[in-house]
Coordinates of N, CA and C in Angstrom, one line a residue:
Chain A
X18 N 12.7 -8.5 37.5 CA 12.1 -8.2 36.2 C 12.9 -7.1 35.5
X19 N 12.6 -7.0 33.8 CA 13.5 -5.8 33.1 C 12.5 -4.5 33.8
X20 N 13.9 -3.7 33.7 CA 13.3 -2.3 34.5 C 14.1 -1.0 33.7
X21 N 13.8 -0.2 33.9 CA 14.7 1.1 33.8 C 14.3 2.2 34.6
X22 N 15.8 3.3 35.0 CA 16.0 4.0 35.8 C 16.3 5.1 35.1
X23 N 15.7 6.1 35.3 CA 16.5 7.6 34.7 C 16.4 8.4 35.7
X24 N 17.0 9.7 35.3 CA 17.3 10.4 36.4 C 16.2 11.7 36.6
X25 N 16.1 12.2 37.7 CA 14.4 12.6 37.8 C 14.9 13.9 37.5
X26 N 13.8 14.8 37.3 CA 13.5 16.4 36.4 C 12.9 16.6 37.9
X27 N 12.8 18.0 37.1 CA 13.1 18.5 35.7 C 14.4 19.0 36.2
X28 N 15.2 18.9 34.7 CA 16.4 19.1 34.4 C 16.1 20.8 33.7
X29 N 16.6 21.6 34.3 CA 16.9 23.4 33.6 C 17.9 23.7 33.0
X30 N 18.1 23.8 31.3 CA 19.4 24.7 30.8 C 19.0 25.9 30.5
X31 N 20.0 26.8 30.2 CA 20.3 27.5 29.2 C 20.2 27.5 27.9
X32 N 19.8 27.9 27.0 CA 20.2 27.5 26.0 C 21.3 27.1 25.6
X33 N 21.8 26.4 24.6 CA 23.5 26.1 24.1 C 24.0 25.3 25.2
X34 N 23.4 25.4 26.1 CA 24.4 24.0 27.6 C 24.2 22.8 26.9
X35 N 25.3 22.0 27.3 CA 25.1 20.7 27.4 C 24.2 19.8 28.0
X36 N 23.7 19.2 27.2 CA 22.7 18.1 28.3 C 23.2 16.6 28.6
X37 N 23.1 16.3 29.6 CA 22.8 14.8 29.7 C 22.0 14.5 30.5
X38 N 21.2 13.0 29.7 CA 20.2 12.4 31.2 C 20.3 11.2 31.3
X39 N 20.9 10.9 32.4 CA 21.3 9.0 32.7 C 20.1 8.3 32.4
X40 N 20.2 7.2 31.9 CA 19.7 6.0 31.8 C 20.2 4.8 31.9
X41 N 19.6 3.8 32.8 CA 20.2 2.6 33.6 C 19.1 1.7 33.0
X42 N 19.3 0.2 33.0 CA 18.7 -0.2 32.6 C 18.8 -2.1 33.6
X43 N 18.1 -2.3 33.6 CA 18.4 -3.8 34.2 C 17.3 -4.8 33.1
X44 N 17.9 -6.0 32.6 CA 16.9 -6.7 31.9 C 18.2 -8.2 31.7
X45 N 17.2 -9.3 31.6 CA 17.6 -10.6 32.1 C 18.2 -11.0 30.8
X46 N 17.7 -10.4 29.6 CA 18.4 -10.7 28.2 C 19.5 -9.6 27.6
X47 N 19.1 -9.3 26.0 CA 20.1 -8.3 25.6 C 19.2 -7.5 24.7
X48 N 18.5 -6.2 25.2 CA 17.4 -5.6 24.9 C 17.7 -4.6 23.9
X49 N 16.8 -4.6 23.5 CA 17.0 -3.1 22.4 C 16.7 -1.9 23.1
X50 N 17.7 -0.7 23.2 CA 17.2 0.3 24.2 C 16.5 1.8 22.9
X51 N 15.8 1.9 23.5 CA 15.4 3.5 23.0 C 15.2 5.2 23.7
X52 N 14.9 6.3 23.1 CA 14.5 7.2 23.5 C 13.1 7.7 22.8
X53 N 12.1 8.0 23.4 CA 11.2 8.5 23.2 C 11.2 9.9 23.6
X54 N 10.5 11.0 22.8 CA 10.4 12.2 23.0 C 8.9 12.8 23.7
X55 N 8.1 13.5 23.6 CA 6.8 13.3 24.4 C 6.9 15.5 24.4
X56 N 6.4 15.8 23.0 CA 6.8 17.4 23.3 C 5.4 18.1 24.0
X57 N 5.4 19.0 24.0 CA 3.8 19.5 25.3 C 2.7 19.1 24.2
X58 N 1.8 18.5 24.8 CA 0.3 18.2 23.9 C 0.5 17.3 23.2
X59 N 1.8 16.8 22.7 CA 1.5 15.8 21.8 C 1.9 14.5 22.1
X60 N 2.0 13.1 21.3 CA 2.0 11.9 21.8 C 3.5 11.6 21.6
X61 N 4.0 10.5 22.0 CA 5.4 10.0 22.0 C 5.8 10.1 20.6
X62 N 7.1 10.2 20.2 CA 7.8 10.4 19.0 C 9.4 9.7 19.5
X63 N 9.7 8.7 18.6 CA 10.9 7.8 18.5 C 12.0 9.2 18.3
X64 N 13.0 8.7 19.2 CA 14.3 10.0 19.5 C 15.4 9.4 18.2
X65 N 15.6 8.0 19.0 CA 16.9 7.3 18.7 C 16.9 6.0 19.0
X66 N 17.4 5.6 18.5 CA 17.3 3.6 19.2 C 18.4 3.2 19.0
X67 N 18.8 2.0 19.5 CA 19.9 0.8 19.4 C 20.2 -0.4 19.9
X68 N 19.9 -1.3 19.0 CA 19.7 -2.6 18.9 C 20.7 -3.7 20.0
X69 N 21.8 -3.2 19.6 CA 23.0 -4.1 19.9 C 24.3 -3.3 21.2
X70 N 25.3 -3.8 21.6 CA 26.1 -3.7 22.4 C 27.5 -2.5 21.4
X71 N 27.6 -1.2 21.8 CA 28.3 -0.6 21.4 C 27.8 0.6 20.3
X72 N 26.6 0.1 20.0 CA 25.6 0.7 19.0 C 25.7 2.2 19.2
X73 N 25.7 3.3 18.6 CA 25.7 4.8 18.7 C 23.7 5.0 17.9
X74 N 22.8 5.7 18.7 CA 22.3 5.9 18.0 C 22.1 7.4 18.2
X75 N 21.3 8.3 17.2 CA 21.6 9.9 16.9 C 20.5 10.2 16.0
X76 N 20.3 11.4 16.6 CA 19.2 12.5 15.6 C 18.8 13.7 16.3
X77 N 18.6 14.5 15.0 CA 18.5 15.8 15.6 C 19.7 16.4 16.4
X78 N 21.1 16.2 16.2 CA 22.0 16.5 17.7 C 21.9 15.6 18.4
X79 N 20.8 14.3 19.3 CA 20.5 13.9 20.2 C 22.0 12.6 20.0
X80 N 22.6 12.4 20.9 CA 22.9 10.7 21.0 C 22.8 10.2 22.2
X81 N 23.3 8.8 21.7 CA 23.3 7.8 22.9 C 23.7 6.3 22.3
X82 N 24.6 5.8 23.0 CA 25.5 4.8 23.3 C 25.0 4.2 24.1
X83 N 24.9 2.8 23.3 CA 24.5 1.4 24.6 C 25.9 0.8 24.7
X84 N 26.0 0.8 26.1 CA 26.8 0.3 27.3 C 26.6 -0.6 27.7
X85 N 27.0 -2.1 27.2 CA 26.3 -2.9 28.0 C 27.2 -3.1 29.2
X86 N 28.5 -2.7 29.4 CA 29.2 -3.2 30.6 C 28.6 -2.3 31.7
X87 N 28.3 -1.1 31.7 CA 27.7 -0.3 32.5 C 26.0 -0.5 32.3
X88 N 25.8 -0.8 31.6 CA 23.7 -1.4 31.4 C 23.3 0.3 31.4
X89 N 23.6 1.3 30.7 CA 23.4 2.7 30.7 C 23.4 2.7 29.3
X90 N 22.1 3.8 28.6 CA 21.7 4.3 27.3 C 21.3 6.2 27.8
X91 N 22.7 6.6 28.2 CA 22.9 8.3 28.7 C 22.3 8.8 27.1
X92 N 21.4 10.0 27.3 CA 20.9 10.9 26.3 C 22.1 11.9 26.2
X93 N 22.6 12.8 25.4 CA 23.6 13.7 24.9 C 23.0 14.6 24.2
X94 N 23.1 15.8 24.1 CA 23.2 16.5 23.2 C 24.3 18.2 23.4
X95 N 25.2 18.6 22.5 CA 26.2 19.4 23.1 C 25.7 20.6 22.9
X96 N 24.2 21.2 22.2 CA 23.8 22.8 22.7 C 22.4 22.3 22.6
X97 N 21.7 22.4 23.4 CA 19.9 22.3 23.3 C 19.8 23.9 22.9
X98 N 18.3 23.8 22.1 CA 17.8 24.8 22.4 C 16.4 25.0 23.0
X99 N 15.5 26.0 22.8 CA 13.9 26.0 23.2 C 13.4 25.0 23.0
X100 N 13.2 24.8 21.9 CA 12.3 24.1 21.2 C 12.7 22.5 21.6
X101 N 13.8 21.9 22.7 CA 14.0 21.1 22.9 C 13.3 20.9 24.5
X102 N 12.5 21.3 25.2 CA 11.7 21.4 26.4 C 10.9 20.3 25.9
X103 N 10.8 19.5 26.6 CA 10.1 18.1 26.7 C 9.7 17.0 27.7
X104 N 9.5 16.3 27.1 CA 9.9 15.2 28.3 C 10.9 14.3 27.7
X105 N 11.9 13.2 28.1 CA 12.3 12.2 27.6 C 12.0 10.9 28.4
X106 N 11.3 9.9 27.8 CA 11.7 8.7 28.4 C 12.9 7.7 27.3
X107 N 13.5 7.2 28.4 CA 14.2 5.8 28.4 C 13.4 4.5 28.3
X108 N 13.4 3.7 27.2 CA 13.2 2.7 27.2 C 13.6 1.0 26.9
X109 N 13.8 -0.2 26.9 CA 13.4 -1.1 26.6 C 12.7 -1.8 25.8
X110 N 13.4 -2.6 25.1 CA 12.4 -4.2 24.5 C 13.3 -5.2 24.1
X111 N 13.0 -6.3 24.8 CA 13.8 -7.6 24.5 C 13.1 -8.5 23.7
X112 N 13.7 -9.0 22.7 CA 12.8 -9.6 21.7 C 11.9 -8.9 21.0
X113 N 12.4 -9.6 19.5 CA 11.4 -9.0 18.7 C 9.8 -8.9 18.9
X114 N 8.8 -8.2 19.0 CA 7.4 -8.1 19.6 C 7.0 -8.2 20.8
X115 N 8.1 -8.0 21.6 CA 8.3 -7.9 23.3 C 7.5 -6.4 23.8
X116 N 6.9 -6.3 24.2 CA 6.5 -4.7 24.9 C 7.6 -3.9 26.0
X117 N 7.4 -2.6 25.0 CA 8.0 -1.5 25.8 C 8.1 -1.7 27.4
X118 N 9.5 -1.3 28.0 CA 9.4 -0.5 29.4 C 9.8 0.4 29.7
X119 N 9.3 1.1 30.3 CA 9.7 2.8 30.3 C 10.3 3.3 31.5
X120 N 10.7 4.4 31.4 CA 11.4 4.9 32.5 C 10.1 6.3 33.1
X121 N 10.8 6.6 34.2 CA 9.5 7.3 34.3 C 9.3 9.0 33.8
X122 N 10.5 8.8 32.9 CA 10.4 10.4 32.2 C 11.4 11.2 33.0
X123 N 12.0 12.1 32.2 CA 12.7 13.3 32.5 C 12.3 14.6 32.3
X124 N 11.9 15.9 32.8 CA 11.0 16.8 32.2 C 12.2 17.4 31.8
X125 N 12.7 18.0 30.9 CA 13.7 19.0 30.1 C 13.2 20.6 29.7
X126 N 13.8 21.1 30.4 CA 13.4 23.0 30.4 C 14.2 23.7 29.7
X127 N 14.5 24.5 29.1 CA 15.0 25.1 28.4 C 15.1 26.4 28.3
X128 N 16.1 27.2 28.8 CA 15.5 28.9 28.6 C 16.2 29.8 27.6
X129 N 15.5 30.4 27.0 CA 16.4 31.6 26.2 C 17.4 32.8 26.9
Chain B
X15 N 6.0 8.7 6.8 CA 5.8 7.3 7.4 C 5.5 7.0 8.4
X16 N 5.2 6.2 8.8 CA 4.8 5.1 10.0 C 4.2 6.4 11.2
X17 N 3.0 6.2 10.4 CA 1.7 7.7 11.6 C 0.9 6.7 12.1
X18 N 0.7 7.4 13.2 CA -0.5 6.1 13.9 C -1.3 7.6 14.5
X19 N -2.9 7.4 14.2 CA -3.6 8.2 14.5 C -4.5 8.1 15.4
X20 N -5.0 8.8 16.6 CA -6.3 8.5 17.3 C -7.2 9.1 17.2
X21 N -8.4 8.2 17.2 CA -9.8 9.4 17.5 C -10.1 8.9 18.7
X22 N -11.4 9.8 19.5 CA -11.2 11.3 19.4 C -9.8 11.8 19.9
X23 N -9.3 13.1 19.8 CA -8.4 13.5 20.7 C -9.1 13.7 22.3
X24 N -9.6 13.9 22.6 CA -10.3 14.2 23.7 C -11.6 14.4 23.8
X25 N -12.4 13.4 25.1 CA -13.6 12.9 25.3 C -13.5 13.5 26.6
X26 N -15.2 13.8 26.6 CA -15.6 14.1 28.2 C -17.3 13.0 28.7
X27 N -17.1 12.1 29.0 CA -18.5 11.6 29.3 C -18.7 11.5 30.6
X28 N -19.9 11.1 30.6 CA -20.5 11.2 32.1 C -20.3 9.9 32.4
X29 N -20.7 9.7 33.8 CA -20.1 8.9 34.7 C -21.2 7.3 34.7
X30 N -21.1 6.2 34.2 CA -21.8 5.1 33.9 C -21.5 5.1 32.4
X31 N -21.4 5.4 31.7 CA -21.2 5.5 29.9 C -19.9 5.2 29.5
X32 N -20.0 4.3 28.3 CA -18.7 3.9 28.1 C -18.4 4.9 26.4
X33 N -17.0 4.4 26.6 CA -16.0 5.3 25.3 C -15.3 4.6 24.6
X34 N -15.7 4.8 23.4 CA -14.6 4.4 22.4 C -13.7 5.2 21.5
X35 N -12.8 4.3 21.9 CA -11.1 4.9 20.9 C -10.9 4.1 20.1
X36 N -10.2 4.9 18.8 CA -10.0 4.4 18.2 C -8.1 4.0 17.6
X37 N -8.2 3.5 17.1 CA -6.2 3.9 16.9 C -6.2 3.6 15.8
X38 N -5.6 3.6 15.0 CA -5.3 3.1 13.1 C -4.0 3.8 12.8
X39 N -3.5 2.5 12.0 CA -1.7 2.9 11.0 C -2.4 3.6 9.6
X40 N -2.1 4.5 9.5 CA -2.1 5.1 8.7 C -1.4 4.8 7.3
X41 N -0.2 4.3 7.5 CA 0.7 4.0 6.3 C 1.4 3.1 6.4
X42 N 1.3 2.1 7.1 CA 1.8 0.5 7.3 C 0.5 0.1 7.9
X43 N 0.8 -1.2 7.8 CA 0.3 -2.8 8.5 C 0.8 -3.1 10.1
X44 N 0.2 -2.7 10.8 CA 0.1 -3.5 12.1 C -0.4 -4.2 12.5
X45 N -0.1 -5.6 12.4 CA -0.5 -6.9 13.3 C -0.2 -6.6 14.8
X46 N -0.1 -5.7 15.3 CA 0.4 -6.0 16.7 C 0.0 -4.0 16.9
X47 N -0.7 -3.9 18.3 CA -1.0 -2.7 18.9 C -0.9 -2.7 19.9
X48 N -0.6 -1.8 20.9 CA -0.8 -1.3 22.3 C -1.5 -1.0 22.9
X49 N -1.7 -0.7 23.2 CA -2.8 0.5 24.6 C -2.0 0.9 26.1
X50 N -1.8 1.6 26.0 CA -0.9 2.2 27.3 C -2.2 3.6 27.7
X51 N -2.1 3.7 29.3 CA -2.4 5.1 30.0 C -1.3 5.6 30.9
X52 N -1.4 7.0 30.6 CA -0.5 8.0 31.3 C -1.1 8.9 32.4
X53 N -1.2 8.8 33.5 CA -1.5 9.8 34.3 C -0.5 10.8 34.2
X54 N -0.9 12.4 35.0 CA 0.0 12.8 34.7 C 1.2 13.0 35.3
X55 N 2.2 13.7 34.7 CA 3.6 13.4 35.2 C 3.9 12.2 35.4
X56 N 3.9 11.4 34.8 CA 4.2 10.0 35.1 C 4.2 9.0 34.3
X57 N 4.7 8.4 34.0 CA 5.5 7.3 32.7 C 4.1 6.2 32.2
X58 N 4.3 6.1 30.8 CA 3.5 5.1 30.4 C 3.3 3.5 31.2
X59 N 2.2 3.6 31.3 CA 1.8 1.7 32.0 C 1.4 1.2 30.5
X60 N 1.7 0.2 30.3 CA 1.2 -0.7 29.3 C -0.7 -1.5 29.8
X61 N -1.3 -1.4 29.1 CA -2.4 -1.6 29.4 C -2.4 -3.3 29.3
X62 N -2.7 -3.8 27.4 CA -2.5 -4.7 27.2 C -1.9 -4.6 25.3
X63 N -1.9 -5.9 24.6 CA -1.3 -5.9 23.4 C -2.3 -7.0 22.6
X64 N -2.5 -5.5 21.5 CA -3.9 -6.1 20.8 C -2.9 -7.1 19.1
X65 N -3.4 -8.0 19.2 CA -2.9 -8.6 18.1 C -4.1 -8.9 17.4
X66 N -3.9 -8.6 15.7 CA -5.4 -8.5 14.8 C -5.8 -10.1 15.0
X67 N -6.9 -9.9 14.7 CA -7.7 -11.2 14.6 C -7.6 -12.3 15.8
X68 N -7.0 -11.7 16.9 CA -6.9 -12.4 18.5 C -7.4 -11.7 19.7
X69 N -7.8 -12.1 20.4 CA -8.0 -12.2 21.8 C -6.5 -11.0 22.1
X70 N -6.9 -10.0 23.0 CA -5.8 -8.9 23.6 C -5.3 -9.6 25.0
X71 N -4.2 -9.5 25.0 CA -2.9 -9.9 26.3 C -3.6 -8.7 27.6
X72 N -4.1 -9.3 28.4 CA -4.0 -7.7 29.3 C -2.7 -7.7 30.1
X73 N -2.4 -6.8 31.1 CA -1.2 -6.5 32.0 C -2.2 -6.9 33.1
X74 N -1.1 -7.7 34.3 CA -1.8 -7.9 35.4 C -2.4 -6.6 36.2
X75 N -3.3 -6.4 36.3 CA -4.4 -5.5 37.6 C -5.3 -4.6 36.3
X76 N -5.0 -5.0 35.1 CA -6.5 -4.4 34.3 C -7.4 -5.3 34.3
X77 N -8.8 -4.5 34.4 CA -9.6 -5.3 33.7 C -10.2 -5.7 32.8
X78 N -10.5 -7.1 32.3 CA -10.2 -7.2 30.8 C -12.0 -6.7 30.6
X79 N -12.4 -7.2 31.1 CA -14.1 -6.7 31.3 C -14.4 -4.8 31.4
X80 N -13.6 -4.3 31.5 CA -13.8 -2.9 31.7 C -13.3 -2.2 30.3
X81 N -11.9 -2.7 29.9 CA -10.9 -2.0 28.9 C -11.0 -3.3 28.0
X82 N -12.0 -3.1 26.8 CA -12.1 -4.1 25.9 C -11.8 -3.5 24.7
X83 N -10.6 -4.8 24.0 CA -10.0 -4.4 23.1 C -10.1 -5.3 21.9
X84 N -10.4 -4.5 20.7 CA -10.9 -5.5 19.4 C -9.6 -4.8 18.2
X85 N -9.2 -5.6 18.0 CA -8.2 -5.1 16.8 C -9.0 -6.3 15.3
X86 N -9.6 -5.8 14.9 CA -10.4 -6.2 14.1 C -10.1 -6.2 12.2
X87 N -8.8 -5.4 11.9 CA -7.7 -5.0 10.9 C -6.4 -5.3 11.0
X88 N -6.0 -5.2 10.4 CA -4.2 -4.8 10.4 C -3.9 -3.3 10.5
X89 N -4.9 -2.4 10.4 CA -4.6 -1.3 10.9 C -6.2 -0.4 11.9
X90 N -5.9 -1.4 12.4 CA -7.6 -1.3 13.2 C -7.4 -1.3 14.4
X91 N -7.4 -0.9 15.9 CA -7.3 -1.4 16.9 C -8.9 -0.6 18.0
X92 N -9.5 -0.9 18.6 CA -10.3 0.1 19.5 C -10.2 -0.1 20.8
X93 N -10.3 0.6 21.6 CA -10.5 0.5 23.5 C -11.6 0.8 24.0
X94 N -12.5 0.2 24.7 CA -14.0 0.9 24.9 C -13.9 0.1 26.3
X95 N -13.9 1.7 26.8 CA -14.1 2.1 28.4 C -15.5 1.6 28.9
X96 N -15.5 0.4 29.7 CA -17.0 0.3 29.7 C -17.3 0.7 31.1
X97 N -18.5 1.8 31.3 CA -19.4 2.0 32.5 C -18.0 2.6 32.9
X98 N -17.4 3.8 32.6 CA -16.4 4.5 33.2 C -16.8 5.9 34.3
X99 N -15.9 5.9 34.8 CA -15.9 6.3 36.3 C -15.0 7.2 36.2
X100 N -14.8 8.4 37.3 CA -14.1 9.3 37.6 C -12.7 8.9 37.3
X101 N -12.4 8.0 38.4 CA -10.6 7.3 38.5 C -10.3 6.8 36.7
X102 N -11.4 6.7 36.1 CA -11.1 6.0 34.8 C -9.8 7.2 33.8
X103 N -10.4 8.6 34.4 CA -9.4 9.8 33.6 C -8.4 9.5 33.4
X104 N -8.1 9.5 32.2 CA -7.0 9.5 32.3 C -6.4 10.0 30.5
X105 N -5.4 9.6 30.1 CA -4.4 9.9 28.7 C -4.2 8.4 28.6
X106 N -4.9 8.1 27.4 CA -4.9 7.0 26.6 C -4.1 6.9 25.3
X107 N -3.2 6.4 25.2 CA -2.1 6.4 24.1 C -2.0 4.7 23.7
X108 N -2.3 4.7 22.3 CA -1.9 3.3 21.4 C -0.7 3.6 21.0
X109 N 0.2 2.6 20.6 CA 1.2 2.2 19.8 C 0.8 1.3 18.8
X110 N 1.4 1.2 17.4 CA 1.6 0.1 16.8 C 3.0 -0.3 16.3
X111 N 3.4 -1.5 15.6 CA 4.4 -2.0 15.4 C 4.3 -2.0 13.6
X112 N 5.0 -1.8 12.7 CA 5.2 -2.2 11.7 C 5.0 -3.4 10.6
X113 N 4.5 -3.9 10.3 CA 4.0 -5.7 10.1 C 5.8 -5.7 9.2
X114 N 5.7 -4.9 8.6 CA 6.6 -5.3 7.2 C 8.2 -4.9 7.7
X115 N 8.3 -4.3 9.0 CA 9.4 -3.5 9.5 C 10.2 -4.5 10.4
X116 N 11.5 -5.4 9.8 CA 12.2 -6.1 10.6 C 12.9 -5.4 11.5
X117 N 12.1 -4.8 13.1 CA 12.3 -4.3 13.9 C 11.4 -4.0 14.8
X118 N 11.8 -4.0 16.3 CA 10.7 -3.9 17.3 C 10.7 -2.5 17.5
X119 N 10.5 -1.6 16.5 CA 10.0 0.2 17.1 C 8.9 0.2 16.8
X120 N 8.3 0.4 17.9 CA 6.7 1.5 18.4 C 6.2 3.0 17.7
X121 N 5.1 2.8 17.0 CA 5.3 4.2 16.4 C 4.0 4.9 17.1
X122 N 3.7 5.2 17.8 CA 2.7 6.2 18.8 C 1.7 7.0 18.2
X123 N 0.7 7.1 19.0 CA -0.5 7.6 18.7 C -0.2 9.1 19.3
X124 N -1.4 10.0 19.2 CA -0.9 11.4 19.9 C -1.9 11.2 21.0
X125 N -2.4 10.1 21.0 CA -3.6 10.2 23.0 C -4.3 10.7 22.8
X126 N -5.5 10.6 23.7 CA -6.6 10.4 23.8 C -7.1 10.8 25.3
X127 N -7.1 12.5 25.8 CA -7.5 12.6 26.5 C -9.6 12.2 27.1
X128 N -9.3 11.4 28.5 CA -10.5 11.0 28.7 C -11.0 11.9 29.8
X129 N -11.7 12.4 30.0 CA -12.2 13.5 31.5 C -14.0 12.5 31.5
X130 N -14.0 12.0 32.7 CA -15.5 11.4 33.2 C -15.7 12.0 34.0
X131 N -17.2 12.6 34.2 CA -17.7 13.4 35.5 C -18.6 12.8 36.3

């Protein structure tokens, strides 16, 4: 079945460090991959998305590149700060009206 | 754009009493809703997928008798916890889909903490 793998937290910077968080993905079609954000107390919030094979998607500093040769949608950003402590999931959807799969979250820490 | 709201933010009922949630698009049309729960530290389960004016999809090992779901609008969806129980706690989050948005993004609710005693 489609699935996704990310890499487990919590993840600790610095401020201004580079982040990355792998994301793997396995699915039988050609899925739309996303990022979801999830800040303390509140509900999910759309990061970045991308539809297709080579697609860049970005915001806020955040990116990520779908790979289909490697089946990887890796999160990027080149200085986090505070206010970037979260969770991230990785997700899935193949087909238009197809339901989300999720990854099981990354916790992201951040220190001043 | 595209806010999707819950009521309550957080419920506490006693233990045999059921609960209802609510979910609503605020500023689009959703024919199509979710229902996911989150324990904590731990990734969204998809519950089932409420489509307006139909019968809700469950995920295999819910039950459809317990987590009854009426999407009754295009921006209407409810969950009512019936005869809930301790294990029932949990973080209740809707999604909806855009009717008019040629794309499959999820725009999220902020959850619905449930505490049963």
């Amino acid at each position: 079945g489609d699935s996704v793998t990310q890499m487990e937290g919590p993840v600790t910077l610095s401020e201004e460090a580079f982040l990355t968080i792998n994301c793997t993905y396995t699915a039988t079609g050609y899925p739309s991959l996303f990022w979801y954000v999830q800040y303390p107390g509140e509900g999910l919030q759309l990061l970045l998305k991308a539809t297709k094979a080579d697609d860049k998607g970005s915001n806020k500093g955040f990116e990520a590149t779908y790979r289909k040769e490697t089946t990887s949608f890796h999160l990027e950003k080149g200085s986090v700060q505070v206010s970037d402590s979260a969770v991230y999931f990785c997700a899935l959807s193949i087909g238009y009206g197809n339901k989300l799969v999720f990854g099981a979250g990354t916790i992201l820490r951040v220190k001043s | 754009g595209a806010v999707v709201s819950q009521h309550p933010s957080w419920v506490i009922c006693k233990s045999g009493t059921s609960v209802k949630i609510e979910c609503r698009s605020l500023d689009f049309q959703a024919t199509t809703m979710f229902w996911y729960r989150q324990f904590p530290k731990q990734s969204l389960m998809l519950m089932a997928t409420s489509n307006e004016g139909s019968k809700a999809t469950y995920e295999q090992g819910v039950e459809k008798d317990k987590f009854l779901i009426n999407h009754a609008s295009l921006t209407l969806s409810t969950l009512t916890v019936t005869s809930a129980h301790p294990e029932d706690s949990s973080f209740y989050i809707c999604s909806a889909r855009d009717h008019d948005q040629d794309t499959d993004t999820q725009y999220f609710g902020p959850g619905t903490r449930l505490t049963v005693l």
